[in-house]
Short mmCIF file of C-alpha atoms in Angstrom, two decimals:
data_model
loop_
_atom_site.label_atom_id
_atom_site.label_comp_id
_atom_site.label_asym_id
_atom_site.label_seq_id
_atom_site.Cartn_x
_atom_site.Cartn_y
_atom_site.Cartn_z
CA GLU A 504 0.00 0.00 0.00
CA THR A 505 1.42 3.38 -1.05
CA GLY A 506 1.41 6.07 1.61
CA VAL A 507 0.73 9.77 1.22
CA THR A 508 3.23 11.49 -1.05
CA GLN A 509 3.88 15.17 -1.62
CA SER A 510 5.78 17.14 -4.23
CA PRO A 511 8.01 18.95 -4.42
CA THR A 512 10.07 18.29 -1.31
CA HIS A 513 11.49 21.79 -1.17
CA LEU A 514 10.61 25.00 -2.97
CA ILE A 515 11.94 28.55 -2.97
CA LYS A 516 9.79 31.43 -4.18
CA THR A 517 9.87 35.21 -3.93
CA ARG A 518 7.25 37.54 -2.49
CA GLY A 519 4.24 38.08 -4.73
CA GLN A 520 4.67 34.84 -6.66
CA GLN A 521 2.20 31.98 -6.77
CA VAL A 522 2.87 28.37 -5.81
CA THR A 523 1.16 25.02 -6.29
CA LEU A 524 1.87 22.10 -3.99
CA ARG A 525 0.71 18.57 -4.76
CA CYS A 526 -0.41 15.61 -2.70
CA SER A 527 -1.30 12.04 -3.59
CA SER A 528 -3.59 10.45 -1.04
CA GLN A 529 -3.28 6.95 0.30
CA SER A 530 -5.18 4.41 -1.77
CA GLY A 531 -8.88 4.28 -0.91
CA HIS A 532 -8.92 7.59 0.97
CA ASN A 533 -11.55 10.13 -0.11
CA THR A 534 -10.64 13.03 2.17
CA VAL A 535 -7.59 15.27 2.17
CA SER A 536 -6.63 17.98 4.64
CA TRP A 537 -3.87 20.56 4.35
CA TYR A 538 -1.87 22.01 7.22
CA GLN A 539 0.76 24.74 7.56
CA GLN A 540 3.54 24.21 10.10
CA ALA A 541 5.78 27.15 10.94
CA LEU A 542 9.17 26.41 12.47
CA GLY A 543 8.83 25.32 16.09
CA GLN A 544 5.02 25.30 16.00
CA GLY A 545 2.37 22.63 15.68
CA PRO A 546 0.59 22.23 12.33
CA GLN A 547 -2.29 24.64 11.66
CA PHE A 548 -5.35 23.45 9.73
CA ILE A 549 -5.85 25.21 6.39
CA PHE A 550 -8.79 23.33 4.86
CA GLN A 551 -10.22 19.94 4.03
CA TYR A 552 -11.65 18.49 0.84
CA TYR A 553 -14.15 15.65 0.76
CA ARG A 554 -15.41 14.25 -2.52
CA GLU A 555 -13.86 17.18 -4.42
CA GLU A 556 -15.54 19.89 -2.34
CA GLU A 557 -14.13 22.04 0.44
CA ASN A 558 -16.01 21.16 3.62
CA GLY A 559 -14.00 22.87 6.34
CA ARG A 560 -11.57 25.77 6.52
CA GLY A 561 -9.25 27.19 9.14
CA ASN A 562 -8.25 30.81 9.69
CA PHE A 563 -6.47 31.33 6.37
CA PRO A 564 -7.17 34.04 3.75
CA PRO A 565 -8.76 33.30 0.36
CA ARG A 566 -5.39 33.43 -1.38
CA PHE A 567 -4.98 29.90 0.00
CA SER A 568 -7.08 27.67 -2.23
CA GLY A 569 -7.23 24.04 -3.14
CA LEU A 570 -8.48 21.36 -5.45
CA GLN A 571 -9.22 17.69 -5.08
CA PHE A 572 -9.36 15.53 -8.17
CA PRO A 573 -11.50 12.44 -8.91
CA ASN A 574 -8.51 10.20 -8.18
CA TYR A 575 -8.31 11.90 -4.75
CA SER A 576 -5.02 13.64 -5.45
CA SER A 577 -5.00 17.24 -4.32
CA GLU A 578 -3.39 20.63 -4.83
CA LEU A 579 -2.79 23.56 -2.52
CA ASN A 580 -2.42 26.91 -4.29
CA VAL A 581 -1.11 30.03 -2.61
CA ASN A 582 -1.27 33.36 -4.43
CA ALA A 583 0.59 36.59 -3.68
CA LEU A 584 3.14 34.88 -1.46
CA GLU A 585 4.24 36.65 1.70
CA LEU A 586 7.35 36.08 3.79
CA ASP A 587 5.20 34.59 6.58
CA ASP A 588 4.05 31.86 4.21
CA SER A 589 7.44 30.21 4.65
CA ALA A 590 6.61 26.93 6.37
CA LEU A 591 6.26 23.18 6.03
CA TYR A 592 3.02 22.32 4.22
CA LEU A 593 1.53 18.97 5.13
CA CYS A 594 -1.29 17.06 3.57
CA ALA A 595 -3.16 14.29 5.31
CA SER A 596 -5.55 11.76 3.81
CA SER A 597 -8.28 9.77 5.48
CA VAL A 598 -11.61 8.09 4.86
CA THR A 599 -15.16 9.04 5.70
CA GLY A 600 -14.76 12.80 5.94
CA GLY A 601 -11.75 12.78 8.20
CA ARG A 602 -13.31 11.61 11.47
CA ASN A 603 -10.85 8.78 11.72
CA GLU A 604 -7.10 8.43 11.68
CA GLN A 605 -5.35 10.80 9.31
CA PHE A 606 -2.26 9.77 7.41
CA PHE A 607 0.24 12.54 6.81
CA GLY A 608 2.72 12.99 4.01
CA PRO A 609 6.30 14.14 4.62
CA GLY A 610 5.50 17.72 3.69
CA THR A 611 6.78 20.38 1.30
CA ARG A 612 9.18 22.95 2.72
CA LEU A 613 8.34 26.35 1.19
CA THR A 614 10.74 29.27 1.58
CA VAL A 615 9.59 32.73 0.52
CA LEU A 616 12.35 35.29 -0.02
CA ASP B 475 -12.17 23.96 19.88
CA ALA B 476 -11.48 22.66 23.35
CA LYS B 477 -7.92 23.32 24.48
CA THR B 478 -5.30 20.84 25.65
CA THR B 479 -2.32 21.53 27.89
CA GLN B 480 0.87 19.49 27.75
CA PRO B 481 4.33 19.90 29.29
CA ASN B 482 6.79 21.48 26.89
CA SER B 483 9.32 18.69 27.23
CA MET B 484 10.03 15.39 28.96
CA GLU B 485 13.00 13.08 29.13
CA SER B 486 13.27 9.33 29.47
CA ASN B 487 15.85 6.59 29.36
CA GLU B 488 15.76 3.86 26.79
CA GLU B 489 13.81 0.72 27.80
CA GLU B 490 11.92 2.61 30.53
CA PRO B 491 8.19 3.46 30.49
CA VAL B 492 7.14 6.99 29.62
CA HIS B 493 3.95 8.68 30.79
CA LEU B 494 3.00 11.75 28.75
CA PRO B 495 0.23 13.78 30.42
CA CYS B 496 -2.44 15.94 28.80
CA ASN B 497 -5.02 18.17 30.48
CA HIS B 498 -8.27 18.98 28.69
CA SER B 499 -10.59 20.38 31.35
CA THR B 500 -13.05 21.87 28.81
CA ILE B 501 -13.56 18.64 26.88
CA SER B 502 -17.11 18.06 25.66
CA GLY B 503 -18.96 14.80 25.95
CA THR B 504 -18.51 13.95 22.26
CA ASP B 505 -14.83 14.87 21.91
CA TYR B 506 -12.45 12.02 21.20
CA ILE B 507 -8.90 12.26 22.58
CA HIS B 508 -6.34 11.68 19.84
CA TRP B 509 -2.57 11.43 20.08
CA TYR B 510 -0.21 12.02 17.20
CA ARG B 511 3.56 12.21 17.18
CA GLN B 512 5.97 13.87 14.82
CA LEU B 513 9.43 12.45 14.37
CA PRO B 514 12.18 14.79 13.17
CA SER B 515 11.80 15.76 9.50
CA GLN B 516 8.56 13.80 9.10
CA GLY B 517 4.85 14.47 9.03
CA PRO B 518 2.74 13.67 12.10
CA GLU B 519 1.89 10.05 12.73
CA TYR B 520 -1.26 8.73 14.40
CA VAL B 521 -0.60 6.98 17.70
CA ILE B 522 -3.90 6.21 19.43
CA HIS B 523 -7.32 7.63 20.28
CA GLY B 524 -10.12 7.01 22.76
CA LEU B 525 -13.37 8.37 24.17
CA THR B 526 -13.90 7.12 27.71
CA SER B 527 -12.26 3.76 28.22
CA ASN B 528 -8.54 3.05 28.31
CA VAL B 529 -7.16 1.90 24.97
CA ASN B 530 -4.20 -0.23 23.94
CA ASN B 531 -2.56 -0.76 20.58
CA ARG B 532 0.80 -1.94 19.32
CA MET B 533 2.36 1.49 19.76
CA ALA B 534 1.06 2.70 23.10
CA SER B 535 -1.67 2.78 25.73
CA LEU B 536 -4.05 5.62 26.49
CA ALA B 537 -5.32 6.08 30.02
CA ILE B 538 -8.31 8.41 30.32
CA ALA B 539 -9.37 9.89 33.64
CA GLU B 540 -12.85 9.06 34.85
CA ASP B 541 -13.97 12.70 34.50
CA ARG B 542 -12.23 12.86 31.09
CA LYS B 543 -10.47 16.09 32.02
CA SER B 544 -7.06 14.53 31.59
CA SER B 545 -5.38 11.65 29.85
CA THR B 546 -1.98 9.97 29.74
CA LEU B 547 -0.18 8.42 26.80
CA ILE B 548 1.94 5.52 27.95
CA LEU B 549 4.92 4.19 26.00
CA HIS B 550 5.71 0.94 27.78
CA ARG B 551 9.38 0.71 26.79
CA ALA B 552 10.83 3.79 25.21
CA THR B 553 13.28 3.37 22.36
CA LEU B 554 15.46 5.96 20.66
CA ARG B 555 13.00 5.91 17.75
CA ASP B 556 10.28 7.22 20.08
CA ALA B 557 12.05 10.58 20.35
CA ALA B 558 9.50 12.96 18.85
CA VAL B 559 7.00 15.73 19.52
CA TYR B 560 3.81 14.22 20.95
CA TYR B 561 0.52 16.03 20.38
CA CYS B 562 -2.66 15.52 22.38
CA ILE B 563 -5.67 16.62 20.30
CA LEU B 564 -9.40 16.83 20.87
CA ARG B 565 -11.25 16.20 17.62
CA GLY B 566 -13.51 18.95 16.26
CA SER B 567 -16.11 16.91 14.48
CA THR B 568 -18.47 19.41 12.89
CA ASN B 569 -18.31 22.80 11.26
CA ALA B 570 -20.85 25.60 11.49
CA GLY B 571 -22.86 24.14 8.66
CA GLY B 572 -23.25 20.84 10.44
CA THR B 573 -21.15 18.87 7.98
CA SER B 574 -18.76 16.63 9.82
CA TYR B 575 -15.08 16.99 9.05
CA GLY B 576 -11.91 15.99 10.74
CA LYS B 577 -9.97 19.14 11.58
CA LEU B 578 -7.06 18.43 13.91
CA THR B 579 -6.12 21.33 16.20
CA PHE B 580 -2.48 20.89 17.17
CA GLY B 581 -0.97 22.66 20.17
CA GLN B 582 2.72 22.97 20.94
CA GLY B 583 3.02 19.34 21.99
CA THR B 584 5.58 17.68 24.28
CA ILE B 585 9.12 17.18 23.04
CA LEU B 586 10.20 13.73 24.23
CA THR B 587 13.93 13.09 24.51
CA VAL B 588 15.05 9.48 24.98
CA HIS B 589 18.53 8.88 26.38
CA PRO B 590 20.50 5.72 25.52
#
């Protein structure tokens, strides 16, 4: 069974640019959540997608958006990057809307200069 | 979301048991207590969860107080690979629209150091 994978592993962008991060869910999982983890902090919930629709969102501005595809892979898009967006971005997949155990990927380290 | 309180750090010796405490005095009757851990340079990993009764699995045990205002994650024999940040989380199970979803609210967690 393949676990959750994320790409790229590392990414460097400059302020004002846009970025797309990708996640492949674990086989059979229909729910994906995205988290932002600043250095030394716990992960913060960005949003969740269930059956290709956003069904929960944390305290993040609209420039953070996402997509979930029919094969349950997912994208996180961030527009107009700011320095504070530098963080580890984690995706987690699960079944049945996320009430159960969530399986996390290794994350994408984004640096905004 | 109900808040959890954990010690910032704890230390243990290899092969000894470790008891990681968590206080959650504002827990609601439907909140499950989840534990995740995050090893260095990895994403969080599910450890265990429970509602009222104590729970055991291959990784750890979860002891839940009778009033549910606190819980303890027990690693029976710590190994060097157990060195990680351990997060105690109360599951938020619904959003304002009533649709259930599985947001995890992470705190600072407890940094566990295991000495050889």
